[in-house]
Amino acid sequence: MKKLLDLISEEIKDAFEAAGYERELGKVTLSNRPDLCEYQCNGAMAAAKKYKKAPIMIANDVAAKLSGSKIYEKAEAVAPGFLNLTLKGDFVGNFIKGMRAEEKYGFEETKNPLEIIIDYGGANIAKPLHVGHLRTAIIGESIKRIARYAGHHVIGDVHLGDWGQPMGLVINELRQRKPELVYFDENYTGEYPTEPPFTIAELEEIYPYASKRSKEDEEYKADAMACTYKLQSGVRGYRALWQHIFNVSVTDLKKNYGNLDVEFDLWNGESTVHDLIPDMVDYMKKGGYAYISEGALVVDVKEDTDTKEVPPCMILKSDGAALYNTTDLATIMMRMEQNKPDRIIYLTDKRQELYFEQVFRCARKTKLVKEETRLQFLGCGTMNGADGKPFKTRDGGVMRLENLIKEVNAEMLEKIKQNRDVSNDEAVQTAQVVGLAALKYGDLSNQASKDYIFDIDRFTSFEGDTGPYILYTIVRIKSILKKYAEKGGDVEAVKNNINAPANESEKQLMLALAKYNSSIEAAYDETAPHKVCAYIYELANAFNHFYHETKILDEGDEQRKAGWIALLALTRDVLETAISLLGFSAPDRM
Ligand code: ARG
């Protein structure tokens, strides 16, 4: 289905042409003065120079051609040369009726589905998820859902940090604490136990302890590095122990991501590509891309146009060890073989921007990807506390994601109880659903690359640009539809009966709804879920305005009432679809 702005531009373009001017001048935009008109066209201003005529004369010529328009109620030329445009109610009603008739409300799936991999989440094994992981998880999940909705084939990969120095730290510390474990007996040839020799709680205590100690104790650090080396070179007991660390961690991560409604198709990580590295290194050497510099193997990636220093991409350290980017490059190679992606989108903290620039350049230069493969980095801004610094716990520590969710849910529970008399069980359940929306919307409504302040009071508020406000609006609609049904109405039966708008606020609601396809398209094209947020916030406002102005259920004219019910049902469906693209859902009551 055509986008409303394109559709209504057509007629203005026709009018420009009919009046003897260039067609493309007839582009319509939203009005800058909603008090005067709904849309405007500034084409006459642009034409003035070309046709050496006063803009108002051109605008008058065009307006004259629009006198019998089926679309425009009003098309007025105003000084100095704008066209002020207002649509006819039945045209708008028909457009909305058309939206209702389409599966995706007028949004069209792509005709050329791409193979897309989204690399997001980026959790690290043996470390709990903390607030720093929140944004990439939430935004990545939404981008994945939007791309799928647009008809692309999308794979989400968590790309775990599971192979580097932290692994050595954990294994080394385990060896110090429990040297008797069979994993450390190098003469052992039997099978290893299937039960892990630690719990997730122990694991989470071990890593920070070991990490801290390695910074203070050189010998300890050297031991840990030796452990990393042994693990990576395939010592059996170390690999078996690593597998336990991996399993225990992943079970816990799945639970935590699950609580966020974030789901990955692949649980690959740095370790997945370990065995591919030697071949890749060979290939890079043979191709003449990689060379030895101060003992390390590097690929130059600087370009003539660089204004800042872009260091070479190091493939192997002088001791032969692989690095973070080695695993990223090998992962690109593996993905190109297994999935042949047209596009890979990476989400991390924006501080990794230069790093990804190096990796992308290296992948292109070494032809690991095809020329047309799009590699895209989306750097996320930081979630800050009220002081404008990265969000911390009250005692200044890094906040675990689990605890952040708990805090939001607790605050939400308070507000829900204040709002309404409700059983404790129901309130707790509702608080979880609404709390997730508060957290996710609070994050997603900000542009990904921008920092924002986590303000629990604002995020959980039922008013303003918040998740709970959107859900509240949906719940309000659901409750009206329920009452209509209780009084004998049949929502399903009337849902296509959309009429021309009966009043101004209804028309405004329709015009807000009508932006659905263009908003979702922009969100996909620009990899920008915040555009979905902006759309639903405007729509929720337009709905609430209509609701306050209109006595829907008391309306005596049954046909008019049915039309309103149909409009409500469509608004609900559109809002619920949009929030599912953002990665949360609405309760039936709240
Ligand atoms: N584990 C990494 C970190 O904590 C993020 C991984 C991002 N993805 C990637 N392909 N490098 O910083």
XYZ file of C-alpha atoms and ligand atoms in Angstrom:
602
model
C 0.000 0.000 0.000
C 1.257 3.445 -0.898
C 2.409 5.734 1.866
C -0.060 8.494 2.591
C 2.416 11.278 1.835
C 3.298 9.736 -1.529
C -0.316 9.211 -2.390
C -1.368 12.752 -1.632
C 1.739 14.140 -3.325
C 0.629 12.515 -6.591
C -2.323 14.837 -6.933
C -0.250 17.935 -6.203
C 2.312 16.772 -8.742
C -0.463 16.360 -11.293
C -1.587 19.899 -10.529
C 1.911 21.330 -10.961
C 2.156 19.544 -14.274
C -1.286 20.660 -15.415
C -0.361 24.260 -14.573
C 2.752 23.953 -16.709
C 5.384 23.393 -14.038
C 7.733 20.579 -13.305
C 5.962 17.650 -11.667
C 8.538 16.869 -9.013
C 7.895 20.220 -7.354
C 4.656 18.848 -5.952
C 6.084 17.168 -2.898
C 3.845 17.266 0.170
C 5.126 17.380 3.743
C 3.517 17.537 7.155
C 2.325 20.999 8.051
C 4.530 23.296 10.117
C 1.363 25.037 11.234
C -1.086 22.322 12.292
C -3.399 25.121 13.437
C -3.812 26.199 9.794
C -3.645 23.004 7.772
C -2.685 19.339 7.873
C -0.096 19.268 5.095
C 1.785 21.729 2.991
C 3.681 21.958 -0.272
C 6.561 24.377 -0.684
C 7.106 23.590 -4.359
C 6.099 27.044 -5.577
C 8.845 28.618 -3.492
C 11.402 26.375 -5.134
C 9.897 27.007 -8.593
C 10.032 30.803 -8.358
C 13.649 31.098 -9.383
C 13.400 28.632 -12.190
C 10.271 30.134 -13.738
C 11.161 33.718 -12.825
C 7.754 34.279 -11.337
C 6.501 35.278 -7.898
C 5.926 32.148 -5.837
C 2.415 33.189 -4.913
C 1.463 33.314 -8.602
C 2.705 29.805 -9.107
C 0.920 28.631 -5.963
C -2.279 30.251 -7.225
C -1.956 28.497 -10.593
C -1.542 25.152 -8.864
C -4.370 25.773 -6.381
C -6.699 26.563 -9.290
C -6.039 23.110 -10.745
C -6.965 21.527 -7.424
C -10.453 22.988 -7.222
C -12.348 19.777 -8.017
C -9.997 17.557 -5.998
C -11.287 14.282 -4.575
C -8.550 14.234 -1.974
C -8.267 17.787 -0.760
C -10.900 19.543 1.221
C -8.837 22.692 1.031
C -5.824 23.628 -1.093
C -5.033 27.273 -0.461
C -2.243 29.392 -1.831
C -0.952 31.659 0.931
C 1.761 34.311 0.974
C 4.556 34.184 0.176
C 3.815 31.053 -1.871
C 2.916 28.030 0.212
C 0.114 25.651 -0.491
C -1.803 24.873 2.689
C -3.521 21.516 2.396
C -6.291 19.793 4.298
C -7.585 16.353 3.402
C -11.180 15.286 2.860
C -12.614 13.154 5.634
C -13.865 10.379 3.379
C -10.495 10.115 1.662
C -8.838 9.665 5.059
C -11.502 7.175 6.158
C -10.942 5.147 3.002
C -7.205 5.124 3.515
C -7.691 3.714 7.028
C -10.171 1.174 5.725
C -7.493 0.108 3.271
C -5.021 -0.293 6.134
C -7.459 -2.522 7.974
C -7.825 -4.783 4.965
C -4.119 -5.499 4.795
C -2.286 -8.065 6.840
C 0.440 -5.640 7.884
C -1.729 -2.538 7.892
C -0.316 -1.269 4.643
C 3.326 -1.991 5.395
C 4.862 -3.917 2.533
C 7.402 -6.653 2.972
C 10.528 -6.453 0.885
C 10.551 -8.110 -2.520
C 14.237 -8.942 -2.106
C 14.695 -10.674 1.218
C 18.225 -10.371 2.506
C 20.187 -12.751 4.648
C 21.006 -10.709 7.741
C 23.022 -11.638 10.809
C 22.687 -9.502 13.905
C 25.509 -9.870 16.379
C 24.223 -8.472 19.648
C 24.125 -9.176 23.345
C 27.827 -9.914 23.515
C 27.682 -11.450 26.996
C 30.804 -12.902 28.554
C 31.006 -16.356 30.075
C 31.581 -16.572 33.834
C 30.486 -12.977 34.327
C 26.951 -11.933 35.190
C 25.072 -9.657 32.827
C 25.248 -6.075 34.015
C 23.598 -2.850 32.911
C 26.256 -2.356 30.237
C 24.748 -5.300 28.368
C 21.258 -3.922 28.487
C 21.244 -1.637 25.486
C 22.754 -3.962 22.912
C 20.366 -6.722 23.994
C 17.249 -4.574 23.880
C 18.061 -2.615 20.738
C 19.470 -5.633 18.896
C 16.372 -7.652 19.668
C 14.139 -4.930 18.298
C 16.216 -4.483 15.150
C 15.985 -8.227 14.606
C 12.215 -8.220 14.965
C 11.776 -5.219 12.682
C 13.982 -6.753 9.977
C 12.039 -10.010 10.152
C 8.763 -8.158 9.946
C 10.110 -6.418 6.849
C 10.488 -9.865 5.291
C 14.193 -10.497 5.641
C 15.775 -13.700 6.838
C 17.459 -12.770 10.078
C 19.707 -14.693 12.444
C 20.519 -13.359 15.889
C 23.859 -14.448 17.341
C 24.851 -13.630 20.924
C 28.559 -13.922 20.116
C 29.772 -14.853 23.584
C 33.070 -13.745 25.009
C 34.081 -17.270 25.984
C 37.648 -17.833 24.933
C 39.977 -15.186 26.202
C 41.872 -14.319 29.333
C 38.861 -14.479 31.695
C 38.680 -18.211 31.038
C 42.275 -18.663 32.128
C 41.628 -16.588 35.239
C 38.716 -18.769 36.282
C 40.474 -22.044 35.566
C 43.605 -20.940 37.401
C 41.643 -19.870 40.440
C 39.743 -23.156 40.465
C 43.058 -24.972 40.385
C 44.287 -23.025 43.380
C 41.147 -23.739 45.344
C 40.564 -27.316 44.334
C 43.856 -28.772 43.061
C 42.517 -32.261 43.655
C 39.971 -31.971 40.832
C 40.513 -34.613 38.201
C 40.636 -31.949 35.462
C 44.058 -30.921 36.676
C 45.493 -34.437 36.652
C 47.440 -34.490 33.392
C 47.783 -38.285 33.498
C 44.080 -38.859 33.689
C 42.654 -40.519 30.565
C 39.147 -41.500 31.680
C 35.870 -39.698 31.176
C 35.261 -36.471 33.090
C 32.300 -36.034 35.425
C 29.149 -34.685 33.837
C 28.288 -32.579 36.884
C 30.113 -29.240 37.094
C 32.414 -28.833 40.113
C 30.916 -25.409 40.942
C 27.628 -23.520 40.969
C 26.811 -20.333 39.103
C 27.079 -18.429 42.381
C 30.637 -19.711 42.902
C 31.540 -18.941 39.338
C 30.337 -15.391 39.686
C 32.345 -14.933 42.833
C 35.500 -16.465 41.318
C 35.863 -14.244 38.284
C 35.910 -10.831 39.986
C 38.195 -12.205 42.672
C 40.645 -13.617 40.135
C 40.471 -10.564 37.943
C 41.271 -8.257 40.820
C 44.086 -10.423 42.083
C 45.710 -10.721 38.665
C 46.039 -6.958 38.604
C 47.981 -6.961 41.842
C 49.986 -10.167 41.576
C 52.275 -10.687 38.586
C 52.936 -14.361 39.249
C 49.256 -15.082 39.638
C 48.603 -13.328 36.353
C 51.294 -15.347 34.591
C 49.729 -18.572 35.897
C 46.355 -17.504 34.578
C 47.823 -16.718 31.177
C 49.426 -20.126 31.109
C 45.991 -21.601 31.799
C 44.486 -19.659 28.897
C 47.239 -20.983 26.689
C 46.671 -24.568 27.809
C 42.949 -24.250 27.272
C 43.390 -22.839 23.800
C 45.985 -25.396 22.816
C 43.590 -28.179 23.708
C 44.636 -29.699 27.044
C 41.850 -32.196 27.698
C 41.110 -31.461 31.341
C 41.051 -27.720 30.701
C 38.697 -28.110 27.809
C 36.397 -30.271 29.940
C 36.437 -27.726 32.723
C 35.785 -24.940 30.238
C 32.758 -26.857 28.944
C 31.343 -26.840 32.485
C 31.969 -23.106 32.804
C 30.275 -22.617 29.467
C 27.238 -24.758 30.301
C 26.664 -23.269 33.741
C 27.017 -19.743 32.392
C 24.872 -20.214 29.338
C 22.049 -21.720 31.375
C 22.110 -18.637 33.544
C 22.425 -16.243 30.604
C 19.485 -17.858 28.845
C 17.387 -17.316 31.925
C 18.396 -13.664 32.177
C 17.948 -12.884 28.518
C 14.653 -14.772 28.694
C 13.464 -12.408 31.422
C 14.175 -9.585 29.013
C 12.323 -11.343 26.190
C 15.527 -11.457 24.211
C 16.124 -14.619 22.242
C 19.107 -15.701 20.155
C 19.125 -18.202 17.326
C 22.809 -18.890 17.770
C 24.826 -19.197 20.939
C 28.137 -19.033 19.169
C 31.115 -17.289 20.570
C 34.793 -16.677 20.211
C 35.489 -20.333 20.982
C 33.335 -21.491 18.060
C 35.905 -20.307 15.549
C 39.047 -21.311 17.389
C 39.848 -24.158 15.010
C 39.327 -21.986 11.947
C 42.050 -19.524 12.867
C 45.099 -21.398 11.448
C 43.484 -21.650 7.994
C 42.496 -18.020 8.050
C 46.004 -16.974 9.037
C 47.437 -19.052 6.183
C 45.048 -17.476 3.763
C 45.973 -13.987 4.910
C 49.668 -14.714 4.619
C 49.383 -16.362 1.209
C 47.304 -13.516 -0.116
C 50.080 -11.144 0.905
C 47.777 -9.249 3.206
C 49.407 -10.095 6.520
C 53.021 -9.496 7.436
C 55.228 -9.712 10.513
C 55.826 -6.488 12.375
C 57.796 -6.521 15.627
C 57.107 -10.240 15.895
C 53.332 -9.905 15.523
C 51.294 -10.749 12.439
C 49.387 -7.686 11.241
C 47.316 -6.371 8.347
C 47.554 -2.678 7.493
C 44.170 -1.030 7.372
C 44.883 2.672 7.247
C 43.549 4.632 4.299
C 44.713 7.829 2.618
C 41.588 9.688 3.582
C 41.947 8.949 7.299
C 42.002 12.007 9.500
C 42.781 10.005 12.615
C 45.329 7.295 13.233
C 43.968 3.855 12.328
C 46.416 1.277 13.667
C 47.058 -2.007 11.840
C 44.841 -4.952 12.646
C 46.817 -7.448 14.720
C 46.031 -11.035 13.768
C 48.469 -12.907 16.006
C 50.537 -11.669 18.921
C 54.258 -12.339 18.929
C 53.685 -15.440 21.099
C 51.296 -16.738 18.440
C 48.171 -16.092 20.521
C 44.964 -15.004 18.817
C 43.192 -11.788 19.813
C 39.642 -10.527 20.079
C 39.731 -9.335 16.467
C 41.203 -12.612 15.261
C 38.076 -14.356 16.501
C 35.872 -11.667 14.971
C 37.551 -12.065 11.585
C 37.333 -15.853 11.756
C 33.671 -15.466 12.668
C 33.113 -13.365 9.565
C 34.789 -16.070 7.499
C 32.604 -18.759 9.063
C 29.437 -16.726 8.596
C 30.231 -16.104 4.947
C 30.639 -19.851 4.450
C 27.653 -20.996 6.472
C 25.061 -18.257 6.017
C 26.276 -16.115 3.115
C 24.946 -12.966 4.768
C 24.231 -9.872 2.680
C 24.550 -7.810 5.789
C 25.987 -8.220 9.280
C 24.965 -5.763 11.968
C 27.045 -5.513 15.136
C 25.836 -3.876 18.304
C 28.188 -3.048 21.120
C 29.061 -0.159 23.307
C 30.101 2.738 21.060
C 33.594 2.654 22.508
C 34.289 -0.297 20.200
C 33.773 1.828 17.093
C 37.410 2.135 16.047
C 37.885 -1.552 16.752
C 35.102 -2.492 14.352
C 36.385 -0.039 11.778
C 39.664 -1.963 11.799
C 37.938 -5.328 11.650
C 35.677 -4.274 8.763
C 38.537 -2.810 6.778
C 40.593 -5.902 7.356
C 37.712 -8.171 6.284
C 37.270 -6.149 3.080
C 40.911 -5.860 2.270
C 41.506 -9.585 2.752
C 38.313 -10.345 0.816
C 36.763 -12.365 3.600
C 33.522 -10.668 2.543
C 32.140 -9.880 -0.865
C 32.244 -6.346 -2.124
C 28.511 -5.979 -1.705
C 28.355 -7.474 1.792
C 27.297 -4.738 4.142
C 29.094 -4.609 7.480
C 27.416 -2.257 9.858
C 28.419 -1.178 13.319
C 25.867 0.297 15.640
C 27.527 1.772 18.696
C 25.233 2.147 21.664
C 25.426 5.102 23.988
C 25.701 4.664 27.730
C 22.910 4.362 30.207
C 23.732 6.964 32.825
C 22.528 7.609 36.338
C 20.967 10.868 37.528
C 24.488 12.295 37.939
C 25.141 11.885 34.209
C 27.805 9.226 34.798
C 27.473 5.521 33.873
C 24.752 3.994 35.971
C 25.933 2.461 39.244
C 24.461 0.766 42.285
C 23.955 2.848 45.420
C 27.324 1.750 46.761
C 29.046 2.629 43.496
C 29.343 -0.880 42.028
C 28.293 -2.198 38.651
C 24.590 -2.968 38.737
C 23.636 -6.489 37.738
C 20.956 -6.624 35.138
C 18.905 -8.951 37.301
C 18.842 -6.377 40.085
C 17.980 -3.559 37.762
C 14.968 -5.523 36.523
C 13.972 -6.254 40.108
C 14.129 -2.566 40.993
C 12.015 -1.562 38.030
C 9.443 -4.255 38.791
C 9.261 -3.233 42.448
C 8.664 0.394 41.507
C 6.072 -0.668 38.962
C 4.306 -2.797 41.558
C 4.000 0.205 43.861
C 2.498 2.307 41.113
C 0.081 -0.379 40.022
C -1.159 -0.830 43.576
C -1.629 2.914 43.979
C -3.523 3.059 40.745
C -6.116 0.408 41.346
C -7.491 -2.109 43.788
C -6.066 -5.394 42.632
C -5.080 -8.710 44.146
C -1.433 -9.048 45.033
C -0.865 -11.942 42.632
C -2.310 -10.084 39.712
C -0.391 -6.929 40.611
C 2.889 -8.838 40.728
C 2.263 -10.410 37.337
C 1.176 -7.158 35.762
C 4.178 -5.362 37.249
C 6.475 -7.770 35.425
C 4.851 -7.149 32.065
C 4.633 -3.392 32.536
C 8.069 -3.200 34.171
C 9.656 -4.774 31.126
C 7.895 -2.267 28.904
C 9.081 0.576 31.150
C 12.682 -0.568 30.932
C 12.685 -1.387 27.230
C 10.748 1.648 26.079
C 12.883 3.909 28.273
C 15.879 2.583 26.402
C 14.463 2.183 22.900
C 12.857 5.594 22.716
C 16.340 7.101 22.748
C 18.428 7.005 19.625
C 20.803 4.040 19.986
C 23.990 6.064 19.720
C 22.973 8.645 22.327
C 23.598 8.378 26.053
C 20.543 8.675 28.240
C 19.668 8.987 31.889
C 17.962 6.081 33.542
C 15.218 7.712 35.553
C 13.180 5.018 37.220
C 10.458 7.399 38.308
C 9.941 8.741 34.814
C 10.277 5.383 33.037
C 7.602 3.787 35.227
C 5.184 6.698 34.991
C 1.779 6.180 33.371
C 2.044 9.587 31.783
C 4.396 10.995 29.179
C 6.596 9.292 26.635
C 6.873 5.990 28.511
C 6.223 2.290 28.095
C 3.523 2.207 30.788
C 1.690 5.067 29.040
C 1.606 3.101 25.791
C 0.396 -0.015 27.601
C -2.161 2.000 29.515
C -3.544 3.233 26.220
C -3.810 -0.295 24.853
C -5.497 -1.477 28.036
C -7.930 1.425 27.851
C -8.900 0.413 24.307
C -9.253 -3.215 25.312
C -11.535 -2.251 28.139
C -13.839 -0.222 25.865
C -13.998 -3.081 23.387
C -14.829 -5.458 26.210
C -17.669 -3.244 27.402
C -19.003 -3.016 23.863
C -19.038 -6.808 23.692
C -20.682 -7.075 27.111
C -23.499 -4.893 25.863
C -24.088 -7.280 22.990
C -21.767 -5.777 20.362
C -19.558 -7.940 18.171
C -16.145 -6.358 17.640
C -15.019 -8.916 15.048
C -18.169 -8.404 12.999
C -17.793 -4.620 12.779
C -14.047 -4.368 12.581
C -14.015 -3.412 8.885
C -16.741 -0.802 9.235
C -14.458 2.187 9.312
C -16.325 5.390 8.395
C -15.253 8.840 7.381
C -14.227 10.708 10.542
C -17.147 12.301 12.399
C -15.076 14.860 14.268
C -11.679 16.513 14.232
C -10.084 14.361 16.927
C -11.175 11.232 15.076
C -9.601 12.580 11.903
C -6.384 13.310 13.779
C -6.367 9.767 15.145
C -6.734 8.457 11.606
C -3.931 10.662 10.326
C -1.686 9.393 13.117
C -2.576 5.783 12.291
C -1.875 6.420 8.621
C 1.819 6.942 9.308
C 2.253 3.264 10.139
C 3.882 2.009 6.942
C 6.224 4.952 6.535
C 7.302 4.805 10.190
C 8.060 1.093 10.167
C 9.853 1.432 6.865
C 12.016 4.234 8.266
C 12.746 2.190 11.384
C 14.013 -0.648 9.211
C 15.880 1.485 6.677
C 17.644 3.502 9.327
C 18.083 0.614 11.814
C 16.285 2.857 14.264
C 13.727 1.343 16.658
C 13.256 4.754 18.280
C 11.196 5.646 15.200
C 8.680 2.985 16.187
C 8.540 4.544 19.660
C 7.946 8.012 18.224
C 5.158 6.636 16.048
C 3.310 4.873 18.854
C 3.704 7.785 21.215
C 2.053 10.086 18.704
C -0.624 7.496 18.029
C -1.328 6.971 21.732
C -1.650 10.724 22.202
C -4.022 11.015 19.254
C -6.100 8.145 20.586
C -6.340 9.567 24.104
C -7.338 12.924 22.725
C -10.094 11.298 20.693
C -11.174 9.272 23.722
C -11.527 12.352 25.904
C -13.532 14.198 23.251
C -15.880 11.388 22.308
C -18.559 9.482 24.193
C -17.967 6.264 22.323
C -20.227 3.745 24.041
C -23.063 6.207 24.651
C -23.359 7.087 20.971
C -26.937 6.599 19.774
C -26.148 6.211 16.073
C -25.231 2.523 15.888
C -23.417 2.820 12.600
C -21.255 5.626 13.888
C -20.573 3.717 17.090
C -19.566 0.633 15.101
C -17.181 2.800 13.080
C -15.526 3.993 16.253
C -15.248 0.464 17.574
C -13.596 -0.533 14.300
C -11.163 2.346 14.622
C -10.372 1.357 18.198
C -9.764 -2.250 17.235
C -7.385 -1.142 14.489
C -5.548 1.206 16.872
C -5.167 -1.632 19.352
C -3.881 -4.027 16.685
C -1.410 -1.509 15.324
C -0.126 -0.613 18.797
C 0.229 -4.256 19.790
C 2.084 -5.076 16.593
C 4.389 -2.130 17.113
C 5.238 -3.070 20.700
C 5.934 -6.633 19.626
C 8.507 -5.148 17.243
C 10.013 -3.360 20.211
C 10.076 -6.593 22.191
C 7.390 -6.259 24.846
C 3.667 -6.854 25.239
C 0.598 -5.464 26.951
C -1.488 -7.006 29.731
C -5.292 -7.177 29.493
C -5.729 -4.965 32.525
C -3.499 -2.812 34.629
N 31.968 -9.779 24.472
C 32.236 -8.491 23.949
C 32.327 -7.458 25.082
O 31.899 -7.697 26.188
C 31.194 -8.026 22.978
C 31.080 -8.856 21.730
C 30.534 -8.077 20.586
N 30.511 -8.800 19.341
C 31.555 -9.037 18.572
N 31.395 -9.732 17.474
N 32.755 -8.635 18.895
O 32.848 -6.386 24.842
